[in-house]
Amino acid sequence: MPDCVLVLAERREYELDNITYELLGKGRELADQLGVELKVLVLGYQIAEQAKTLARAGADSVLVADDAQLKDYNPAVYRRVICDVVKDVNPRLFTLGHFFLGIEMGPSVATTLGATLTSNCVDLELAGGKIVVTRPAYNGTVHVKIEIEGALPYIISFQKGVLPRRVLPARPALISAVPVTTGGLVILSRVMGIRQVPTGEVDLTKADIIVSLGRGIGSRENIQMGKDLAAALGGAIGCSRHLADSGWLPPECHVGMEGKTVAPKVYIACGISGASHHVGGMRDSDLIIAINTDPNAPIFNVAHYGIIGDVREIIPALTEAALKSSKLARIRKDK
Amino acid sequence: MRIIVLLKVVPSNVASPHTARTGDRITGKFGPLVMNESDEYALEHAVTLSETLGGEVVILSAGGKTSEKVLAKGMARGAARSVRVGANPPDPEMTATLLAGAARKLGFDLILTGVESADVMASRVGISTAEKLGIPFVYSVREIKPGESEGTLLVSKELGGGITQMVETKLPALLCVQACSVPLSLVSVTRLLRARDQAVEVFTTKELGVDETGRGTSVKLLSVFHPDKNRAKIITGTPPEVSARIVSLIEEAI
């Protein structure tokens, strides 16, 4: 009989990513409802400290795969270890992040084991023995509720930042090592190196006000409009993935899960639709104002205030209004 | 060198309040059919690579006949052939089964696809297809170059926060490409017109030996709704009016 809820921990460099704690919070709730143990699996090399941190994070047991073969991420090796653990502990639910590691391991493990994967979820409820999840569709313009059926285990990945991060009472969790056996595995890809984009002059994560531009800005020439607004507010300029990738703004301006995670006092999203990748990098901002022509744009689900309109008309008017404000003038002067 | 591009044809948007559920499908007023964004970038990478390494690009898609116009546009972008698996798969796992079967039938050295489809948003089909074919995959790819030794590629994979990992992979392999990772080349009207006359080849599920409905869906769609729980307060007025309101909100917040 399946007898636990298993969570896959996600690491960034040498720290556990917050998604891990979000998954543990939900995992605890589900394990208690089902009356089963909550286990967490972490993979890497020389990660004893992280295992100890995990042991204080609300799980009943911590499974640690600590091996030199797991130093650099290789999908084939990670898949082998995770599949071995899943077969061994036989979870009813296996939850992971719809994030760097989980987004790859979800389909990889599910297809290998013939398990049932539901990815990119924002919520999960247990309703009378049934598992009902909520997930976005059609660029996030709608959400769907689905009941999961099919072969166990149910593998469910969650977006980062959607599950409430609960402070769980620490319980003395058992830490145990899991074997890393890669015998017979043919390694067809290997990591050759790491490249880091140099950080620019402005550290976006320290800005109080961010004016962030998306595709709605229309053209490269209009970027200056956004920069003028940022200057008038004494703030910094950010952007969506599309603009950074198109080279309209440098990569360090990219706000989102793959870019910078920011939480300024004021975040103004200009012509940004609000894909989950972007929202994951700014949803904790104190005041979010969104300007977009599409009233159904998902950005309006995270914004506190919205303006339905063309950013190319609103931004110049807003710049003018900001320049008239004496309070903002003081901030500009301090900068 | 044969490069297969797994390309999904999707509605351009679903911005309609009339979205509803019909059985396990979402129905509603959708925009015109287009190439899924990250898949279109995968096609761009594929065409560029085939120009460097020689060989041909074949588009592979699972879907109904209405998708053929879009698949023909893919040939205008530089693909030699477009193949459609005539099916309406109920879930991404079945899509992967069909695409893996068709890829095996076609033969390939490399498969490229996007990281996510705009409609289902599962980020699933690429990796599951690779696993079914037993070939290595690299996800979130931005650059693809020939590797130092023959039969290898050197790709850069995004790790977030401006960090990129360089990965060498042996061929055959499957790469999931990020949107916007290269500029899309412009396609001339002449090529678009010429491509309209090129036939899209069709594989049936029977030919592939897959019973599309056999496995059944692993999900039951209960409801579709617009996520409006935390709907923003909408400020209305002329640009100067809304601007004055925003400035006072900012003044309060800082």
PDB file of C-alpha atoms in Angstrom, chain B residues 9-250:
ATOM      1  CA  VAL B   9      -0.608  24.397 -33.454  1.00  0.00           C
ATOM      2  CA  VAL B  10      -2.504  26.399 -30.820  1.00  0.00           C
ATOM      3  CA  PRO B  11      -5.166  29.116 -30.692  1.00  0.00           C
ATOM      4  CA  SER B  12      -3.529  32.520 -30.380  1.00  0.00           C
ATOM      5  CA  ASN B  13      -5.536  33.340 -27.260  1.00  0.00           C
ATOM      6  CA  VAL B  14      -8.565  32.428 -25.240  1.00  0.00           C
ATOM      7  CA  ALA B  15      -9.510  35.945 -24.154  1.00  0.00           C
ATOM      8  CA  SER B  16     -13.182  35.289 -24.029  1.00  0.00           C
ATOM      9  CA  PRO B  17     -15.526  35.173 -21.061  1.00  0.00           C
ATOM     10  CA  HIS B  18     -17.512  32.398 -22.753  1.00  0.00           C
ATOM     11  CA  THR B  19     -14.970  29.645 -22.120  1.00  0.00           C
ATOM     12  CA  ALA B  20     -16.716  26.500 -21.001  1.00  0.00           C
ATOM     13  CA  ARG B  21     -16.273  22.792 -20.588  1.00  0.00           C
ATOM     14  CA  THR B  22     -17.611  20.207 -23.015  1.00  0.00           C
ATOM     15  CA  GLY B  23     -16.762  16.788 -21.676  1.00  0.00           C
ATOM     16  CA  ASP B  24     -13.056  16.816 -20.969  1.00  0.00           C
ATOM     17  CA  ARG B  25     -12.286  19.614 -23.437  1.00  0.00           C
ATOM     18  CA  ILE B  26     -12.280  23.361 -23.059  1.00  0.00           C
ATOM     19  CA  THR B  27     -14.448  25.089 -25.609  1.00  0.00           C
ATOM     20  CA  GLY B  28     -14.829  28.774 -26.290  1.00  0.00           C
ATOM     21  CA  LYS B  29     -14.189  31.600 -28.649  1.00  0.00           C
ATOM     22  CA  PHE B  30     -10.541  31.205 -29.586  1.00  0.00           C
ATOM     23  CA  GLY B  31      -8.226  33.334 -31.665  1.00  0.00           C
ATOM     24  CA  PRO B  32      -6.838  32.126 -35.017  1.00  0.00           C
ATOM     25  CA  LEU B  33      -4.541  29.086 -35.022  1.00  0.00           C
ATOM     26  CA  VAL B  34      -0.811  29.845 -34.825  1.00  0.00           C
ATOM     27  CA  MET B  35       2.465  28.020 -34.198  1.00  0.00           C
ATOM     28  CA  ASN B  36       3.108  27.589 -30.495  1.00  0.00           C
ATOM     29  CA  GLU B  37       5.651  30.282 -29.662  1.00  0.00           C
ATOM     30  CA  SER B  38       8.599  28.291 -28.283  1.00  0.00           C
ATOM     31  CA  ASP B  39       8.099  25.633 -30.995  1.00  0.00           C
ATOM     32  CA  GLU B  40       8.457  28.349 -33.628  1.00  0.00           C
ATOM     33  CA  TYR B  41      11.840  29.238 -32.106  1.00  0.00           C
ATOM     34  CA  ALA B  42      12.764  25.542 -32.141  1.00  0.00           C
ATOM     35  CA  LEU B  43      12.020  25.566 -35.876  1.00  0.00           C
ATOM     36  CA  GLU B  44      14.232  28.632 -36.322  1.00  0.00           C
ATOM     37  CA  HIS B  45      17.132  26.896 -34.530  1.00  0.00           C
ATOM     38  CA  ALA B  46      16.552  23.760 -36.624  1.00  0.00           C
ATOM     39  CA  VAL B  47      16.673  25.624 -39.933  1.00  0.00           C
ATOM     40  CA  THR B  48      19.854  27.466 -38.919  1.00  0.00           C
ATOM     41  CA  LEU B  49      21.493  24.200 -37.815  1.00  0.00           C
ATOM     42  CA  SER B  50      20.540  22.394 -41.015  1.00  0.00           C
ATOM     43  CA  GLU B  51      22.175  25.218 -42.957  1.00  0.00           C
ATOM     44  CA  THR B  52      25.406  24.688 -40.971  1.00  0.00           C
ATOM     45  CA  LEU B  53      25.394  20.900 -40.773  1.00  0.00           C
ATOM     46  CA  GLY B  54      23.470  20.002 -43.913  1.00  0.00           C
ATOM     47  CA  GLY B  55      20.379  17.830 -43.996  1.00  0.00           C
ATOM     48  CA  GLU B  56      16.687  18.495 -43.751  1.00  0.00           C
ATOM     49  CA  VAL B  57      14.141  19.738 -41.261  1.00  0.00           C
ATOM     50  CA  VAL B  58      10.864  17.864 -40.823  1.00  0.00           C
ATOM     51  CA  ILE B  59       7.976  19.339 -38.845  1.00  0.00           C
ATOM     52  CA  LEU B  60       5.989  16.818 -36.807  1.00  0.00           C
ATOM     53  CA  SER B  61       2.690  17.673 -35.166  1.00  0.00           C
ATOM     54  CA  ALA B  62      -0.315  15.880 -33.700  1.00  0.00           C
ATOM     55  CA  GLY B  63      -3.671  17.454 -34.411  1.00  0.00           C
ATOM     56  CA  GLY B  64      -6.666  17.939 -36.647  1.00  0.00           C
ATOM     57  CA  LYS B  65      -6.827  18.927 -40.302  1.00  0.00           C
ATOM     58  CA  THR B  66      -7.418  22.603 -39.429  1.00  0.00           C
ATOM     59  CA  SER B  67      -3.781  22.781 -38.283  1.00  0.00           C
ATOM     60  CA  GLU B  68      -2.437  22.101 -41.804  1.00  0.00           C
ATOM     61  CA  LYS B  69      -2.423  25.758 -42.908  1.00  0.00           C
ATOM     62  CA  VAL B  70      -0.103  26.579 -40.020  1.00  0.00           C
ATOM     63  CA  LEU B  71       2.089  23.536 -40.693  1.00  0.00           C
ATOM     64  CA  ALA B  72       2.452  24.685 -44.307  1.00  0.00           C
ATOM     65  CA  LYS B  73       3.731  28.042 -43.021  1.00  0.00           C
ATOM     66  CA  GLY B  74       6.437  26.055 -41.255  1.00  0.00           C
ATOM     67  CA  MET B  75       7.649  24.895 -44.670  1.00  0.00           C
ATOM     68  CA  ALA B  76       7.886  28.539 -45.713  1.00  0.00           C
ATOM     69  CA  ARG B  77      10.162  28.980 -42.684  1.00  0.00           C
ATOM     70  CA  GLY B  78      12.528  26.412 -44.174  1.00  0.00           C
ATOM     71  CA  ALA B  79      11.261  22.933 -43.278  1.00  0.00           C
ATOM     72  CA  ALA B  80      11.425  20.423 -46.140  1.00  0.00           C
ATOM     73  CA  ARG B  81       8.386  18.437 -44.996  1.00  0.00           C
ATOM     74  CA  SER B  82       5.496  18.688 -42.568  1.00  0.00           C
ATOM     75  CA  VAL B  83       3.961  15.579 -41.071  1.00  0.00           C
ATOM     76  CA  ARG B  84       0.712  15.577 -39.112  1.00  0.00           C
ATOM     77  CA  VAL B  85      -0.351  12.697 -36.919  1.00  0.00           C
ATOM     78  CA  GLY B  86      -4.117  12.738 -37.400  1.00  0.00           C
ATOM     79  CA  ALA B  87      -5.239  12.570 -33.789  1.00  0.00           C
ATOM     80  CA  ASN B  88      -6.670  14.607 -30.979  1.00  0.00           C
ATOM     81  CA  PRO B  89      -4.727  13.199 -28.030  1.00  0.00           C
ATOM     82  CA  PRO B  90      -6.493  13.484 -24.657  1.00  0.00           C
ATOM     83  CA  ASP B  91      -3.356  14.183 -22.624  1.00  0.00           C
ATOM     84  CA  PRO B  92       0.337  15.069 -23.081  1.00  0.00           C
ATOM     85  CA  GLU B  93       1.451  11.508 -22.347  1.00  0.00           C
ATOM     86  CA  MET B  94      -0.550  10.221 -25.326  1.00  0.00           C
ATOM     87  CA  THR B  95       0.764  13.089 -27.467  1.00  0.00           C
ATOM     88  CA  ALA B  96       4.293  11.974 -26.568  1.00  0.00           C
ATOM     89  CA  THR B  97       3.470   8.342 -27.423  1.00  0.00           C
ATOM     90  CA  LEU B  98       2.171   9.370 -30.859  1.00  0.00           C
ATOM     91  CA  LEU B  99       5.061  11.742 -31.590  1.00  0.00           C
ATOM     92  CA  ALA B 100       7.664   9.189 -30.468  1.00  0.00           C
ATOM     93  CA  GLY B 101       6.072   6.581 -32.742  1.00  0.00           C
ATOM     94  CA  ALA B 102       6.037   8.957 -35.691  1.00  0.00           C
ATOM     95  CA  ALA B 103       9.636  10.066 -35.036  1.00  0.00           C
ATOM     96  CA  ARG B 104      10.770   6.447 -35.017  1.00  0.00           C
ATOM     97  CA  LYS B 105       8.982   5.893 -38.322  1.00  0.00           C
ATOM     98  CA  LEU B 106      10.608   8.968 -39.876  1.00  0.00           C
ATOM     99  CA  GLY B 107      14.093   8.372 -38.462  1.00  0.00           C
ATOM    100  CA  PHE B 108      16.080  11.278 -37.008  1.00  0.00           C
ATOM    101  CA  ASP B 109      19.411  12.554 -35.703  1.00  0.00           C
ATOM    102  CA  LEU B 110      18.035  15.365 -33.582  1.00  0.00           C
ATOM    103  CA  ILE B 111      14.643  16.478 -32.262  1.00  0.00           C
ATOM    104  CA  LEU B 112      13.931  20.087 -31.309  1.00  0.00           C
ATOM    105  CA  THR B 113      10.823  21.433 -29.652  1.00  0.00           C
ATOM    106  CA  GLY B 114       9.718  24.291 -27.393  1.00  0.00           C
ATOM    107  CA  VAL B 115       9.642  24.377 -23.589  1.00  0.00           C
ATOM    108  CA  GLU B 116       5.901  24.809 -23.130  1.00  0.00           C
ATOM    109  CA  SER B 117       2.652  24.954 -25.103  1.00  0.00           C
ATOM    110  CA  ALA B 118       0.565  28.085 -24.663  1.00  0.00           C
ATOM    111  CA  ASP B 119      -2.721  26.197 -24.313  1.00  0.00           C
ATOM    112  CA  VAL B 120      -2.067  23.225 -22.034  1.00  0.00           C
ATOM    113  CA  MET B 121       1.022  24.719 -20.307  1.00  0.00           C
ATOM    114  CA  ALA B 122       2.255  21.349 -19.025  1.00  0.00           C
ATOM    115  CA  SER B 123       5.924  21.562 -20.207  1.00  0.00           C
ATOM    116  CA  ARG B 124       5.666  17.860 -20.697  1.00  0.00           C
ATOM    117  CA  VAL B 125       5.620  16.518 -24.253  1.00  0.00           C
ATOM    118  CA  GLY B 126       9.284  17.157 -25.155  1.00  0.00           C
ATOM    119  CA  ILE B 127      10.832  15.348 -22.199  1.00  0.00           C
ATOM    120  CA  SER B 128       8.297  12.507 -22.239  1.00  0.00           C
ATOM    121  CA  THR B 129       8.970  11.968 -25.952  1.00  0.00           C
ATOM    122  CA  ALA B 130      12.727  11.781 -25.264  1.00  0.00           C
ATOM    123  CA  GLU B 131      12.137   9.221 -22.498  1.00  0.00           C
ATOM    124  CA  LYS B 132       9.932   7.102 -24.751  1.00  0.00           C
ATOM    125  CA  LEU B 133      12.647   7.166 -27.436  1.00  0.00           C
ATOM    126  CA  GLY B 134      15.406   6.476 -24.891  1.00  0.00           C
ATOM    127  CA  ILE B 135      17.467   9.495 -25.964  1.00  0.00           C
ATOM    128  CA  PRO B 136      19.059  12.246 -23.822  1.00  0.00           C
ATOM    129  CA  PHE B 137      17.291  15.581 -23.459  1.00  0.00           C
ATOM    130  CA  VAL B 138      18.358  19.096 -22.536  1.00  0.00           C
ATOM    131  CA  TYR B 139      15.644  21.480 -21.339  1.00  0.00           C
ATOM    132  CA  SER B 140      15.566  25.296 -21.517  1.00  0.00           C
ATOM    133  CA  VAL B 141      18.076  25.600 -24.355  1.00  0.00           C
ATOM    134  CA  ARG B 142      19.169  28.981 -25.740  1.00  0.00           C
ATOM    135  CA  GLU B 143      22.057  28.168 -28.094  1.00  0.00           C
ATOM    136  CA  ILE B 144      22.942  25.102 -30.171  1.00  0.00           C
ATOM    137  CA  LYS B 145      26.319  24.550 -31.824  1.00  0.00           C
ATOM    138  CA  PRO B 146      28.102  21.537 -33.311  1.00  0.00           C
ATOM    139  CA  GLY B 147      30.237  19.841 -30.636  1.00  0.00           C
ATOM    140  CA  GLU B 148      33.999  19.258 -30.846  1.00  0.00           C
ATOM    141  CA  SER B 149      33.740  15.589 -31.678  1.00  0.00           C
ATOM    142  CA  GLU B 150      31.514  14.245 -34.392  1.00  0.00           C
ATOM    143  CA  GLY B 151      27.997  13.241 -33.459  1.00  0.00           C
ATOM    144  CA  THR B 152      27.819  15.709 -30.578  1.00  0.00           C
ATOM    145  CA  LEU B 153      26.242  19.099 -29.954  1.00  0.00           C
ATOM    146  CA  LEU B 154      27.248  21.834 -27.524  1.00  0.00           C
ATOM    147  CA  VAL B 155      24.193  23.594 -26.124  1.00  0.00           C
ATOM    148  CA  SER B 156      23.670  26.298 -23.553  1.00  0.00           C
ATOM    149  CA  LYS B 157      20.984  25.655 -20.977  1.00  0.00           C
ATOM    150  CA  GLU B 158      19.438  28.375 -18.833  1.00  0.00           C
ATOM    151  CA  LEU B 159      19.769  27.976 -15.081  1.00  0.00           C
ATOM    152  CA  GLY B 160      18.126  31.290 -14.156  1.00  0.00           C
ATOM    153  CA  GLY B 161      19.487  34.541 -12.780  1.00  0.00           C
ATOM    154  CA  GLY B 162      21.677  35.030 -15.848  1.00  0.00           C
ATOM    155  CA  ILE B 163      23.515  31.734 -15.317  1.00  0.00           C
ATOM    156  CA  THR B 164      23.977  29.369 -18.253  1.00  0.00           C
ATOM    157  CA  GLN B 165      25.247  25.806 -18.233  1.00  0.00           C
ATOM    158  CA  MET B 166      27.163  24.474 -21.224  1.00  0.00           C
ATOM    159  CA  VAL B 167      26.136  20.884 -21.973  1.00  0.00           C
ATOM    160  CA  GLU B 168      27.651  18.498 -24.473  1.00  0.00           C
ATOM    161  CA  THR B 169      25.235  15.877 -25.710  1.00  0.00           C
ATOM    162  CA  LYS B 170      25.613  12.924 -28.026  1.00  0.00           C
ATOM    163  CA  LEU B 171      23.211  12.557 -30.934  1.00  0.00           C
ATOM    164  CA  PRO B 172      20.453  11.521 -31.289  1.00  0.00           C
ATOM    165  CA  ALA B 173      19.096  13.879 -28.640  1.00  0.00           C
ATOM    166  CA  LEU B 174      16.057  16.023 -27.907  1.00  0.00           C
ATOM    167  CA  LEU B 175      16.381  19.705 -27.019  1.00  0.00           C
ATOM    168  CA  CYS B 176      13.604  21.881 -25.561  1.00  0.00           C
ATOM    169  CA  VAL B 177      14.188  25.422 -26.790  1.00  0.00           C
ATOM    170  CA  GLN B 178      13.278  28.660 -24.988  1.00  0.00           C
ATOM    171  CA  ALA B 179      11.157  31.246 -26.788  1.00  0.00           C
ATOM    172  CA  CYS B 180      12.949  34.398 -27.969  1.00  0.00           C
ATOM    173  CA  SER B 181      16.333  32.664 -27.841  1.00  0.00           C
ATOM    174  CA  VAL B 182      17.184  33.805 -31.400  1.00  0.00           C
ATOM    175  CA  PRO B 183      15.676  36.477 -33.637  1.00  0.00           C
ATOM    176  CA  LEU B 184      13.058  34.967 -35.961  1.00  0.00           C
ATOM    177  CA  SER B 185      13.926  35.437 -39.611  1.00  0.00           C
ATOM    178  CA  LEU B 186      11.442  37.138 -41.881  1.00  0.00           C
ATOM    179  CA  VAL B 187       9.571  34.973 -44.374  1.00  0.00           C
ATOM    180  CA  SER B 188       8.857  36.394 -47.808  1.00  0.00           C
ATOM    181  CA  VAL B 189       5.346  36.437 -49.224  1.00  0.00           C
ATOM    182  CA  THR B 190       6.557  34.397 -52.214  1.00  0.00           C
ATOM    183  CA  ARG B 191       7.726  31.614 -49.911  1.00  0.00           C
ATOM    184  CA  LEU B 192       4.468  31.739 -47.961  1.00  0.00           C
ATOM    185  CA  LEU B 193       2.476  31.446 -51.170  1.00  0.00           C
ATOM    186  CA  ARG B 194       4.647  28.608 -52.449  1.00  0.00           C
ATOM    187  CA  ALA B 195       4.327  26.734 -49.155  1.00  0.00           C
ATOM    188  CA  ARG B 196       0.543  26.912 -49.346  1.00  0.00           C
ATOM    189  CA  ASP B 197       0.666  24.442 -52.237  1.00  0.00           C
ATOM    190  CA  GLN B 198       2.973  21.996 -50.455  1.00  0.00           C
ATOM    191  CA  ALA B 199       1.085  19.035 -49.075  1.00  0.00           C
ATOM    192  CA  VAL B 200       1.205  18.141 -45.404  1.00  0.00           C
ATOM    193  CA  GLU B 201       1.794  14.393 -45.012  1.00  0.00           C
ATOM    194  CA  VAL B 202      -0.522  12.522 -42.671  1.00  0.00           C
ATOM    195  CA  PHE B 203       0.251   9.542 -40.409  1.00  0.00           C
ATOM    196  CA  THR B 204      -2.731   7.744 -38.921  1.00  0.00           C
ATOM    197  CA  THR B 205      -2.710   6.397 -35.369  1.00  0.00           C
ATOM    198  CA  LYS B 206      -3.392   2.978 -36.870  1.00  0.00           C
ATOM    199  CA  GLU B 207      -0.214   3.213 -38.960  1.00  0.00           C
ATOM    200  CA  LEU B 208       1.693   4.013 -35.777  1.00  0.00           C
ATOM    201  CA  GLY B 209       0.071   1.112 -33.968  1.00  0.00           C
ATOM    202  CA  VAL B 210      -1.285   3.332 -31.191  1.00  0.00           C
ATOM    203  CA  ASP B 211      -4.842   3.258 -29.917  1.00  0.00           C
ATOM    204  CA  GLU B 212      -5.383   6.898 -29.117  1.00  0.00           C
ATOM    205  CA  THR B 213      -8.326   6.233 -26.840  1.00  0.00           C
ATOM    206  CA  GLY B 214      -7.004   2.985 -25.435  1.00  0.00           C
ATOM    207  CA  ARG B 215      -5.229   4.297 -22.376  1.00  0.00           C
ATOM    208  CA  GLY B 216      -8.030   6.686 -21.501  1.00  0.00           C
ATOM    209  CA  THR B 217      -7.575  10.090 -20.026  1.00  0.00           C
ATOM    210  CA  SER B 218      -5.871  10.279 -16.692  1.00  0.00           C
ATOM    211  CA  VAL B 219      -7.704  13.483 -15.798  1.00  0.00           C
ATOM    212  CA  LYS B 220     -11.333  14.472 -15.491  1.00  0.00           C
ATOM    213  CA  LEU B 221     -12.039  18.112 -16.236  1.00  0.00           C
ATOM    214  CA  LEU B 222     -14.392  19.455 -13.556  1.00  0.00           C
ATOM    215  CA  SER B 223     -14.607  23.168 -14.314  1.00  0.00           C
ATOM    216  CA  VAL B 224     -13.085  26.049 -16.238  1.00  0.00           C
ATOM    217  CA  PHE B 225     -13.088  29.543 -14.788  1.00  0.00           C
ATOM    218  CA  HIS B 226     -11.406  32.895 -14.995  1.00  0.00           C
ATOM    219  CA  PRO B 227      -9.092  33.285 -12.032  1.00  0.00           C
ATOM    220  CA  ASP B 228     -10.475  36.516 -10.646  1.00  0.00           C
ATOM    221  CA  LYS B 229     -10.169  36.042  -6.937  1.00  0.00           C
ATOM    222  CA  ASN B 230      -7.583  38.760  -6.549  1.00  0.00           C
ATOM    223  CA  ARG B 231      -8.760  40.932  -9.369  1.00  0.00           C
ATOM    224  CA  ALA B 232      -7.072  44.328  -9.458  1.00  0.00           C
ATOM    225  CA  LYS B 233      -9.093  47.480  -8.755  1.00  0.00           C
ATOM    226  CA  ILE B 234      -9.450  49.094 -12.164  1.00  0.00           C
ATOM    227  CA  ILE B 235      -8.732  52.822 -12.380  1.00  0.00           C
ATOM    228  CA  THR B 236     -10.594  54.527 -15.199  1.00  0.00           C
ATOM    229  CA  GLY B 237     -10.296  57.953 -16.794  1.00  0.00           C
ATOM    230  CA  THR B 238      -8.200  59.870 -19.297  1.00  0.00           C
ATOM    231  CA  PRO B 239      -4.411  59.248 -19.261  1.00  0.00           C
ATOM    232  CA  PRO B 240      -3.790  62.415 -17.131  1.00  0.00           C
ATOM    233  CA  GLU B 241      -6.569  61.398 -14.709  1.00  0.00           C
ATOM    234  CA  VAL B 242      -5.337  57.837 -14.177  1.00  0.00           C
ATOM    235  CA  SER B 243      -1.763  59.140 -13.943  1.00  0.00           C
ATOM    236  CA  ALA B 244      -2.663  61.533 -11.109  1.00  0.00           C
ATOM    237  CA  ARG B 245      -4.307  58.643  -9.258  1.00  0.00           C
ATOM    238  CA  ILE B 246      -1.274  56.360  -9.750  1.00  0.00           C
ATOM    239  CA  VAL B 247       1.118  59.050  -8.526  1.00  0.00           C
ATOM    240  CA  SER B 248      -0.896  59.508  -5.327  1.00  0.00           C
ATOM    241  CA  LEU B 249      -0.878  55.708  -4.807  1.00  0.00           C
ATOM    242  CA  ILE B 250       2.897  55.660  -5.242  1.00  0.00           C
TER     243      ILE B 250
END
